[in-house]
Short mmCIF file of C-alpha atoms in Angstrom, two decimals:
data_model
loop_
_atom_site.label_atom_id
_atom_site.label_comp_id
_atom_site.label_asym_id
_atom_site.label_seq_id
_atom_site.Cartn_x
_atom_site.Cartn_y
_atom_site.Cartn_z
CA MET A 1 64.16 -74.62 -28.38
CA LYS A 2 62.72 -72.43 -25.19
CA VAL A 3 61.39 -74.23 -22.54
CA PHE A 4 58.16 -73.69 -21.10
CA ALA A 5 57.30 -74.66 -17.39
CA ALA A 6 54.40 -77.42 -16.97
CA ASN A 7 51.34 -75.56 -16.94
CA SER A 8 51.88 -71.53 -18.53
CA PRO A 9 50.15 -70.55 -21.27
CA SER A 10 51.88 -71.26 -25.59
CA PRO A 11 53.02 -68.13 -26.61
CA ALA A 12 49.79 -68.07 -29.39
CA LEU A 13 47.80 -68.21 -26.48
CA SER A 14 49.06 -64.89 -24.53
CA GLU A 15 48.77 -62.97 -27.34
CA THR A 16 44.90 -64.18 -27.76
CA VAL A 17 44.49 -63.55 -24.18
CA ALA A 18 45.98 -59.60 -25.22
CA VAL A 19 44.71 -58.45 -27.77
CA ILE A 20 40.83 -59.18 -25.58
CA THR A 21 42.05 -57.40 -22.83
CA GLU A 22 43.32 -54.34 -24.91
CA TRP A 23 39.49 -54.68 -26.87
CA VAL A 24 37.94 -54.95 -23.89
CA ARG A 25 39.33 -52.20 -21.91
CA VAL A 26 39.40 -49.52 -23.69
CA PRO A 27 35.43 -49.36 -24.89
CA PHE A 28 35.29 -49.79 -21.10
CA LEU A 29 38.13 -47.00 -20.46
CA SER A 30 36.00 -44.95 -22.92
CA ARG A 31 32.26 -45.09 -21.31
CA GLN A 32 34.31 -43.43 -18.53
CA ARG A 33 35.51 -41.04 -19.78
CA ARG A 34 32.23 -40.40 -21.05
CA LEU A 35 30.34 -40.50 -17.78
CA LEU A 36 32.63 -38.05 -16.25
CA ILE A 37 32.52 -35.62 -18.76
CA ALA A 38 28.51 -36.36 -17.78
CA LEU A 39 29.31 -36.05 -14.76
CA LEU A 40 30.97 -32.47 -15.30
CA THR A 41 28.44 -30.79 -18.35
CA VAL A 42 25.30 -31.52 -15.91
CA PRO A 43 26.24 -28.84 -13.15
CA ALA A 44 28.01 -26.60 -15.77
CA LEU A 45 24.28 -26.31 -17.60
CA GLN A 46 22.66 -25.76 -14.42
CA PHE A 47 24.94 -23.09 -13.98
CA LEU A 48 24.49 -21.52 -16.96
CA LEU A 49 20.86 -21.89 -17.12
CA GLY A 50 20.72 -20.27 -13.63
CA ALA A 51 22.72 -17.58 -14.97
CA PHE A 52 20.53 -16.32 -18.20
CA LEU A 53 17.22 -17.82 -17.52
CA PRO A 54 14.69 -17.15 -14.82
CA ALA A 55 15.74 -18.35 -10.72
CA GLN A 56 13.11 -20.31 -9.41
CA ALA A 57 12.53 -21.22 -6.36
CA ALA A 58 12.76 -24.48 -4.55
CA GLU A 59 8.87 -24.98 -4.71
CA ALA A 60 7.48 -25.23 -8.19
CA SER A 61 4.66 -22.85 -6.85
CA LEU A 62 6.82 -20.22 -5.76
CA ASP A 63 7.86 -17.86 -8.51
CA SER A 64 11.08 -15.56 -6.52
CA SER A 65 10.49 -12.87 -9.14
CA ASP A 66 6.45 -12.16 -7.45
CA ASN A 67 8.34 -12.47 -4.27
CA THR A 68 10.20 -9.94 -4.90
CA LEU A 69 7.68 -7.58 -7.03
CA LEU A 70 6.15 -7.72 -3.25
CA LEU A 71 9.17 -6.90 -1.00
CA ILE A 72 10.57 -4.09 -2.90
CA SER A 73 6.31 -2.85 -3.38
CA ALA A 74 6.18 -3.65 0.41
CA ALA A 75 9.42 -0.26 1.42
CA MET A 76 8.19 1.25 -1.39
CA VAL A 77 4.80 1.55 0.52
CA LEU A 78 6.54 2.01 4.30
CA LEU A 79 7.76 5.21 2.57
CA MET A 80 4.93 6.53 1.77
CA THR A 81 4.02 6.68 5.48
CA PRO A 82 7.37 9.23 5.82
CA GLY A 83 6.87 10.97 2.57
CA LEU A 84 2.88 11.85 4.09
CA ALA A 85 4.37 13.31 7.08
CA PHE A 86 6.43 15.81 4.95
CA PHE A 87 3.75 16.31 2.71
CA TYR A 88 1.47 17.37 5.76
CA GLY A 89 4.20 18.83 7.89
CA GLY A 90 4.76 21.37 5.39
CA PHE A 91 0.66 22.63 5.61
CA VAL A 92 0.97 23.10 8.73
CA GLN A 93 2.12 26.20 11.21
CA GLY A 94 5.70 25.55 12.30
CA ARG A 95 4.94 25.46 16.06
CA ASN A 96 2.78 22.24 15.31
CA VAL A 97 4.57 20.10 12.39
CA LEU A 98 6.40 17.82 15.08
CA ASN A 99 3.35 16.89 16.08
CA THR A 100 1.47 16.58 13.09
CA MET A 101 4.48 14.27 11.45
CA ALA A 102 4.55 12.88 14.68
CA MET A 103 0.55 12.00 13.83
CA SER A 104 1.94 9.32 11.20
CA PHE A 105 5.67 8.39 12.25
CA VAL A 106 3.70 6.70 15.79
CA MET A 107 1.44 4.54 13.15
CA MET A 108 4.50 2.44 11.60
CA GLY A 109 4.77 1.52 15.18
CA ILE A 110 1.32 0.78 16.73
CA ALA A 111 -0.32 -0.14 13.39
CA THR A 112 2.79 -2.70 12.49
CA LEU A 113 2.09 -3.79 16.11
CA VAL A 114 -1.94 -3.96 15.75
CA TRP A 115 -0.95 -5.82 12.27
CA ALA A 116 1.05 -8.31 12.99
CA SER A 117 -1.04 -9.39 15.98
CA PHE A 118 -4.77 -9.75 15.03
CA GLY A 119 -5.50 -7.40 12.16
CA PHE A 120 -3.65 -9.83 9.34
CA SER A 121 -5.83 -12.39 10.87
CA LEU A 122 -9.02 -10.36 10.57
CA ALA A 123 -8.72 -9.13 7.51
CA PHE A 124 -7.88 -12.22 4.88
CA ALA A 125 -8.15 -15.48 7.36
CA ASP A 126 -10.68 -17.93 6.83
CA GLY A 127 -13.72 -16.47 9.30
CA GLY A 128 -16.33 -19.39 9.60
CA ALA A 129 -19.35 -18.64 9.94
CA ALA A 130 -18.88 -15.08 9.40
CA GLN A 131 -16.73 -14.85 6.46
CA ALA A 132 -18.96 -12.97 4.44
CA VAL A 133 -17.91 -9.85 7.06
CA VAL A 134 -14.35 -10.49 8.95
CA GLY A 135 -11.60 -13.34 9.75
CA ASN A 136 -10.76 -15.06 12.73
CA PRO A 137 -8.94 -13.35 14.82
CA PHE A 138 -6.44 -15.92 15.79
CA THR A 139 -5.93 -18.35 12.70
CA PHE A 140 -2.53 -15.93 11.94
CA ALA A 141 -2.14 -14.50 15.78
CA LEU A 142 1.25 -13.13 15.68
CA LEU A 143 1.86 -14.16 12.05
CA GLU A 144 1.70 -17.44 12.69
CA ARG A 145 0.90 -20.94 10.70
CA LEU A 146 1.38 -18.53 7.95
CA PRO A 147 1.36 -20.93 4.60
CA GLU A 148 4.22 -21.23 2.83
CA VAL A 149 2.68 -20.84 -0.35
CA TRP A 150 -0.26 -17.76 -0.28
CA ASP A 151 -3.14 -19.28 -2.00
CA GLY A 152 -3.66 -18.02 -5.79
CA LEU A 153 -0.60 -16.45 -5.88
CA ALA A 154 3.65 -17.54 -6.43
CA VAL A 155 4.55 -15.14 -2.56
CA PRO A 156 5.50 -16.40 0.87
CA GLY A 157 2.01 -16.76 3.06
CA LEU A 158 5.19 -14.21 4.84
CA THR A 159 5.41 -11.87 2.15
CA PHE A 160 1.80 -11.34 1.31
CA ALA A 161 1.29 -10.22 4.87
CA LEU A 162 4.51 -7.53 4.68
CA PHE A 163 2.91 -6.57 1.43
CA GLN A 164 -0.79 -6.00 2.76
CA GLY A 165 0.70 -4.55 6.49
CA MET A 166 2.45 -0.92 4.61
CA PHE A 167 -1.65 -0.24 3.60
CA ALA A 168 -2.50 -0.15 7.61
CA ILE A 169 0.06 1.66 8.55
CA ILE A 170 -0.85 4.62 5.47
CA THR A 171 -4.14 4.37 6.38
CA PRO A 172 -4.75 5.41 10.03
CA ALA A 173 -1.62 8.42 9.00
CA LEU A 174 -4.24 9.64 6.15
CA ILE A 175 -6.48 10.36 8.91
CA SER A 176 -5.11 12.25 11.04
CA GLY A 177 -4.78 15.23 8.16
CA ALA A 178 -8.01 17.01 9.38
CA LEU A 179 -7.48 16.82 13.20
CA VAL A 180 -3.88 18.94 13.38
CA GLU A 181 -3.36 21.35 15.33
CA ARG A 182 -5.82 20.25 17.80
CA ILE A 183 -6.10 16.53 18.72
CA SER A 184 -4.60 15.00 21.54
CA PHE A 185 -1.91 13.02 20.96
CA ARG A 186 -2.93 10.83 23.82
CA PHE A 187 -6.57 10.17 22.51
CA TRP A 188 -5.08 9.07 19.02
CA CYS A 189 -2.44 6.57 19.99
CA LEU A 190 -5.50 4.97 21.55
CA PHE A 191 -8.10 5.24 18.88
CA THR A 192 -6.22 4.25 15.64
CA PRO A 193 -5.53 0.53 17.14
CA ILE A 194 -8.99 0.01 17.93
CA TRP A 195 -9.92 1.74 14.78
CA LEU A 196 -7.54 -0.49 12.60
CA LEU A 197 -9.08 -3.70 14.26
CA LEU A 198 -13.40 -2.54 14.06
CA VAL A 199 -12.75 -0.92 11.29
CA TYR A 200 -10.17 -1.43 8.43
CA SER A 201 -9.71 -5.00 9.06
CA PRO A 202 -13.15 -6.07 8.47
CA LEU A 203 -13.40 -3.78 5.02
CA ALA A 204 -10.52 -5.28 4.05
CA HIS A 205 -11.71 -8.45 4.63
CA MET A 206 -15.22 -7.71 3.08
CA VAL A 207 -12.77 -6.88 -0.33
CA TRP A 208 -9.91 -8.39 -0.29
CA GLY A 209 -10.50 -11.13 2.20
CA GLY A 210 -13.28 -13.01 0.53
CA GLY A 211 -15.97 -11.57 1.71
CA PHE A 212 -19.17 -10.30 0.37
CA LEU A 213 -17.72 -7.76 -1.27
CA GLY A 214 -15.05 -9.03 -3.10
CA LYS A 215 -17.30 -9.24 -6.51
CA ASP A 216 -16.61 -5.54 -6.38
CA LEU A 217 -14.16 -4.29 -8.32
CA ASP A 218 -10.83 -2.12 -6.14
CA PHE A 219 -8.04 -2.47 -7.04
CA ALA A 220 -5.70 -0.97 -4.42
CA GLY A 221 -8.02 0.49 -2.11
CA GLY A 222 -10.52 3.08 -3.22
CA THR A 223 -12.97 1.82 -0.70
CA VAL A 224 -10.76 -0.13 1.98
CA VAL A 225 -7.71 2.45 2.18
CA HIS A 226 -9.08 6.03 0.69
CA ILE A 227 -12.69 6.26 2.03
CA SER A 228 -12.46 4.17 5.23
CA SER A 229 -9.25 6.94 5.57
CA GLY A 230 -11.99 10.02 4.67
CA VAL A 231 -14.87 9.38 6.02
CA THR A 232 -13.13 8.31 9.56
CA ALA A 233 -11.67 12.49 8.80
CA LEU A 234 -14.69 14.15 8.37
CA VAL A 235 -16.41 12.02 11.24
CA LEU A 236 -13.31 13.26 13.74
CA ALA A 237 -13.33 16.96 12.37
CA GLY A 238 -17.19 17.35 12.96
CA LEU A 239 -17.10 15.74 16.74
CA ILE A 240 -13.66 17.62 17.55
CA GLY A 241 -14.79 21.40 15.96
CA ALA A 242 -12.75 23.62 14.33
CA ARG A 243 -9.40 24.75 15.43
CA ARG A 244 -9.30 27.80 17.28
CA GLN A 245 -9.80 31.16 15.21
CA TRP A 246 -10.19 29.49 12.41
CA PRO A 247 -11.16 30.51 9.21
CA LYS A 248 -10.57 33.99 10.13
CA ALA A 249 -6.75 33.30 11.76
CA ILE A 250 -5.87 31.19 8.18
CA ARG A 251 -1.68 31.44 7.16
CA PRO A 252 -0.77 29.67 4.79
CA PRO A 253 1.42 26.95 5.16
CA HIS A 254 4.93 27.08 6.95
CA ASP A 255 7.02 25.22 4.29
CA VAL A 256 6.00 24.85 0.84
CA THR A 257 9.25 22.24 -0.24
CA GLN A 258 8.40 20.39 2.08
CA ILE A 259 5.04 19.82 0.46
CA LEU A 260 6.39 19.05 -2.42
CA LEU A 261 9.11 16.79 -0.93
CA GLY A 262 6.35 14.37 0.74
CA THR A 263 4.23 14.57 -2.61
CA GLY A 264 7.51 13.48 -4.15
CA LEU A 265 7.88 11.01 -2.10
CA LEU A 266 4.23 9.80 -2.21
CA TRP A 267 4.54 9.11 -6.17
CA PHE A 268 6.55 7.31 -5.39
CA GLY A 269 5.61 5.36 -2.77
CA TRP A 270 2.61 5.29 -4.42
CA PHE A 271 4.02 2.84 -7.76
CA GLY A 272 4.36 0.15 -5.24
CA PHE A 273 0.84 0.70 -3.82
CA ASN A 274 -0.54 -0.01 -6.75
CA GLY A 275 1.42 -1.73 -8.69
CA GLY A 276 2.32 -4.64 -6.57
CA SER A 277 -0.96 -4.74 -5.60
CA GLN A 278 -0.85 -6.42 -9.31
CA LEU A 279 0.76 -9.56 -6.95
CA ALA A 280 2.76 -10.72 -9.21
CA VAL A 281 4.98 -9.54 -11.78
CA GLY A 282 3.12 -10.33 -15.05
CA GLY A 283 1.01 -7.34 -16.60
CA ALA A 284 2.75 -5.34 -13.43
CA GLU A 285 3.65 -2.85 -15.92
CA ILE A 286 -0.28 -1.88 -16.93
CA PRO A 287 -0.92 -0.54 -12.60
CA PHE A 288 3.02 0.55 -12.66
CA THR A 289 1.92 3.25 -15.70
CA THR A 290 -1.50 4.09 -15.12
CA THR A 291 -0.81 5.14 -11.65
CA HIS A 292 1.45 7.14 -13.38
CA VAL A 293 -0.43 8.81 -15.99
CA ALA A 294 -3.76 9.53 -13.57
CA ALA A 295 -0.36 11.60 -11.01
CA ALA A 296 0.37 13.83 -14.07
CA ALA A 297 -3.26 14.54 -15.51
CA GLY A 298 -4.24 15.22 -12.12
CA LEU A 299 -1.49 17.68 -11.62
CA VAL A 300 -2.48 19.42 -14.85
CA ALA A 301 -5.57 19.67 -14.53
CA TRP A 302 -6.26 21.15 -10.85
CA SER A 303 -3.25 23.39 -12.10
CA VAL A 304 -5.60 24.11 -15.13
CA VAL A 305 -8.12 25.27 -12.77
CA GLU A 306 -6.47 27.00 -10.85
CA THR A 307 -5.51 29.31 -14.15
CA TRP A 308 -8.65 29.74 -15.14
CA ARG A 309 -10.30 30.41 -11.84
CA ASP A 310 -7.64 32.66 -9.88
CA GLY A 311 -4.76 33.94 -13.39
CA LYS A 312 -1.83 31.09 -11.76
CA PRO A 313 -1.25 27.97 -10.64
CA THR A 314 0.43 27.44 -7.72
CA ALA A 315 2.67 24.54 -6.62
CA VAL A 316 0.25 23.23 -3.21
CA GLY A 317 -2.62 23.05 -6.05
CA MET A 318 0.23 21.03 -8.19
CA ALA A 319 0.41 18.48 -5.54
CA THR A 320 -2.52 18.44 -4.43
CA GLY A 321 -3.68 17.52 -7.73
CA ALA A 322 -0.79 14.54 -8.31
CA VAL A 323 -2.57 13.29 -5.25
CA ALA A 324 -5.76 13.31 -6.52
CA GLY A 325 -4.92 11.39 -8.94
CA LEU A 326 -3.46 8.71 -7.38
CA VAL A 327 -6.20 8.63 -4.79
CA GLY A 328 -8.91 7.93 -7.93
CA VAL A 329 -6.46 5.61 -9.78
CA THR A 330 -5.90 3.41 -6.91
CA PRO A 331 -8.85 1.03 -7.08
CA ALA A 332 -9.18 1.09 -11.44
CA ALA A 333 -5.59 0.40 -11.75
CA GLY A 334 -5.24 -2.84 -12.82
CA PHE A 335 -8.15 -2.82 -14.28
CA VAL A 336 -8.72 -0.23 -16.50
CA THR A 337 -6.76 1.19 -19.94
CA ILE A 338 -3.25 3.96 -19.76
CA GLY A 339 -6.05 6.62 -21.58
CA SER A 340 -8.48 5.26 -18.79
CA GLY A 341 -6.25 6.01 -15.95
CA MET A 342 -5.17 9.11 -17.05
CA ALA A 343 -9.11 9.79 -18.07
CA ILE A 344 -9.82 8.92 -14.03
CA GLY A 345 -6.55 11.17 -12.39
CA ALA A 346 -7.91 14.59 -14.32
CA ILE A 347 -11.65 13.48 -13.42
CA THR A 348 -10.85 12.83 -9.91
CA ALA A 349 -9.29 16.18 -9.90
CA VAL A 350 -11.37 18.06 -10.92
CA LEU A 351 -13.80 16.62 -7.96
CA CYS A 352 -11.81 16.77 -5.86
CA TYR A 353 -10.86 20.33 -6.57
CA ILE A 354 -14.29 21.53 -6.27
CA SER A 355 -14.60 20.00 -2.81
CA VAL A 356 -11.93 21.60 -1.49
CA GLN A 357 -14.10 25.30 -2.56
CA VAL A 358 -17.33 23.20 -0.89
CA LYS A 359 -15.37 23.39 2.66
CA VAL A 360 -14.42 26.34 2.31
CA LYS A 361 -17.76 28.03 1.98
CA LEU A 362 -19.19 25.62 4.74
CA ARG A 363 -16.77 26.43 6.72
CA PHE A 364 -15.46 23.27 7.90
CA ASP A 365 -12.51 22.11 8.95
CA ASP A 366 -11.02 19.36 7.27
CA SER A 367 -7.27 20.98 8.46
CA LEU A 368 -6.00 19.49 5.00
CA ASP A 369 -8.67 18.24 2.99
CA THR A 370 -7.83 14.96 4.03
CA TYR A 371 -11.86 14.24 3.28
CA ALA A 372 -12.20 16.46 0.30
CA VAL A 373 -9.51 14.62 -0.76
CA HIS A 374 -9.18 11.10 0.12
CA GLY A 375 -13.01 10.60 0.89
CA VAL A 376 -14.38 12.44 -2.58
CA GLY A 377 -11.19 11.41 -4.23
CA GLY A 378 -12.13 7.57 -2.90
CA THR A 379 -15.13 7.71 -3.66
CA ALA A 380 -14.23 8.71 -7.65
CA GLY A 381 -12.33 6.78 -8.36
CA ALA A 382 -13.98 3.66 -7.05
CA LEU A 383 -17.15 4.93 -9.19
CA LEU A 384 -15.32 5.42 -12.58
CA THR A 385 -13.68 2.27 -12.19
CA GLY A 386 -17.01 0.43 -13.19
CA VAL A 387 -17.12 3.43 -15.88
CA PHE A 388 -13.75 2.65 -17.63
CA ALA A 389 -13.01 -1.08 -16.22
CA ASN A 390 -11.74 -3.46 -18.92
CA ALA A 391 -13.75 -6.36 -19.73
CA GLU A 392 -10.28 -7.67 -20.43
CA LEU A 393 -8.04 -6.55 -17.29
CA ILE A 394 -11.19 -8.00 -15.15
CA ALA A 395 -12.21 -11.12 -17.16
CA SER A 396 -11.07 -12.82 -14.01
CA HIS A 397 -12.00 -11.26 -11.24
CA PRO A 398 -16.04 -11.85 -10.26
CA ALA A 399 -16.73 -8.67 -11.62
CA GLY A 400 -15.58 -9.66 -15.36
CA GLN A 401 -18.49 -12.16 -14.83
CA VAL A 402 -20.69 -8.84 -13.48
CA LEU A 403 -20.03 -7.20 -16.64
CA ALA A 404 -20.71 -9.90 -19.25
CA GLU A 405 -23.74 -10.85 -18.56
CA GLN A 406 -25.82 -7.93 -16.91
CA GLY A 407 -23.53 -5.11 -18.55
CA ARG A 408 -21.83 -2.04 -17.48
CA GLY A 409 -24.87 -0.37 -15.67
CA ALA A 410 -24.65 -3.12 -13.07
CA LEU A 411 -21.01 -3.17 -12.51
CA VAL A 412 -21.52 0.66 -11.82
CA LEU A 413 -24.10 0.11 -9.07
CA GLY A 414 -22.08 -2.23 -6.88
CA GLN A 415 -19.39 -0.41 -6.86
CA LEU A 416 -21.52 1.87 -5.27
CA GLN A 417 -22.93 -0.64 -3.25
CA ALA A 418 -19.23 -0.77 -1.19
CA VAL A 419 -19.10 2.56 -1.31
CA LEU A 420 -22.04 2.70 0.88
CA VAL A 421 -20.96 0.15 3.01
CA ALA A 422 -17.30 1.16 3.27
CA TYR A 423 -18.86 5.07 4.23
CA GLY A 424 -21.16 2.95 7.00
CA LEU A 425 -18.64 1.09 9.03
CA ALA A 426 -16.48 3.95 8.36
CA ALA A 427 -18.58 6.84 9.74
CA ILE A 428 -20.53 4.40 12.85
CA GLY A 429 -17.04 2.70 13.66
CA THR A 430 -15.81 6.08 14.83
CA PHE A 431 -18.52 7.52 16.04
CA LEU A 432 -18.48 4.53 18.34
CA ILE A 433 -15.16 4.08 18.82
CA ALA A 434 -14.67 8.15 19.79
CA GLY A 435 -17.42 8.05 21.99
CA VAL A 436 -16.68 5.32 24.05
CA LEU A 437 -13.27 6.56 24.51
CA ARG A 438 -14.38 10.46 25.43
CA GLY A 439 -16.61 8.13 27.94
CA LEU A 440 -13.93 6.32 29.70
CA GLY A 441 -12.24 10.08 30.20
CA VAL A 442 -9.91 10.48 27.60
CA GLN A 443 -9.31 13.33 26.70
CA PHE A 444 -10.23 14.18 23.11
CA ARG A 445 -8.58 17.97 22.08
CA VAL A 446 -5.40 19.73 23.46
CA THR A 447 -5.79 22.68 25.68
CA GLU A 448 -6.30 26.16 24.92
CA GLU A 449 -3.13 27.22 25.81
CA ALA A 450 -1.56 23.88 23.86
CA GLU A 451 -3.57 25.60 21.45
CA ASN A 452 -2.31 29.18 20.69
CA LEU A 453 1.11 28.35 21.61
CA GLY A 454 1.86 25.22 19.72
CA VAL A 455 0.69 21.66 20.20
CA ASP A 456 5.08 20.69 19.78
CA VAL A 457 5.79 22.03 23.32
CA ALA A 458 3.09 20.59 24.41
CA GLU A 459 2.67 17.49 23.38
CA HIS A 460 6.38 16.38 22.95
CA GLY A 461 8.17 18.26 25.10
CA GLU A 462 10.25 20.04 21.88
CA GLU A 463 10.29 21.33 19.12
CA ALA A 464 11.03 22.22 15.36
CA TYR A 465 11.98 25.38 15.44
CA ALA A 466 12.83 26.98 18.52
CA GLU A 467 12.43 30.41 17.83
CA ARG A 468 8.98 30.25 16.85
CA VAL A 469 7.41 29.23 19.93
CA GLY A 470 5.30 31.36 21.67
CA SER A 471 5.07 33.88 19.01
CA PRO A 472 2.39 33.27 16.94
CA GLN A 473 1.64 35.63 15.42
CA LEU A 474 4.24 35.74 13.47
CA PHE A 475 3.66 31.58 11.53
#
């Protein structure tokens, strides 16, 4: 007989306890396994979802896709300025090509600093009592105190400011086309920053920053960019006068291939200019497509008119027609259908062609047709936007209510109002700024010797084609 210690349990009791312990332990371990599996599964699902679904920013109100669109578009719009430099540079004579290109390139420096300092704030900050016409220059000075998410969008405030800054770079660069081969580079570098602060930024605020023109349609800069630069070019060209020996000594562009290269860069960058102005990925396919078909229609329309009048199309005409189409569709890009975009491009190109012929008849030296293309094209585009605007596409815009309640005529009249304001502000502002600078003794025009021998050497001490300097009769 087996003897047990005094307090030890009986075998039957021990077996019972063992069974109960195992019964409790197994479910417990099972629960542990389930918990462990869950802990491993959650991050795995997060990884898979992150790989196959659109990434979302930490903030629910930010959209990384929209942010990417604007950042890429900003880079594309910046590329337009070198493209413009090549476009303009191909038109002028070889002894002036560096100066012509430099007037565009220098804006990548000057305009950037002006925009980051006070320009953006003037254009997009709350102006308080002056909100109808201009923003507070100190609210976002030096791009400080920008909101993490720009109001009404799903992108950071800094992204929005950067994107809009690229428009401020190319707009004054456009002006230079009317003044090439004779304007003082020093005057240019003093005039443009003041113009950006007193003309461009207030106009941008009136149209895009909550000002009194916000009810009118300007998708990407028909009034803000093209009319303002075109009218400014017209005024300055009138003040500075024609090039010496013009139009008797008119010579063809020194490098048409350079013009075509510039046109290609401009066309590519315009996808960011107009397409990016959708400010969101959703719906961006419309301005991207209308931009392209308008350029194509402008190119073809200009070529057809040239062939009808002169018997053959020119490469320069094709390039100019494409740019005219792009200018015309700029205020309309996201507000019209594809067919309407095509019509706007063709109509604008024909009107710009006529304006170039009128300029020649009037013997007015708008050297590279800045007003004839950007002023006239921007004006035509702004008015045609009112004519062709699609009710569904402008439903969320204040102009949509105007169209619904007052009809198409009221919409076009609103567009005309914006055009007239842009003309007045650009013309008066330009005249006053130029007058003050000239009154302070700033040289407006290069010397006769510099103009005859070449502005490149006189203004920059360098030349693009060394063998051509001093031989103006040959190029």
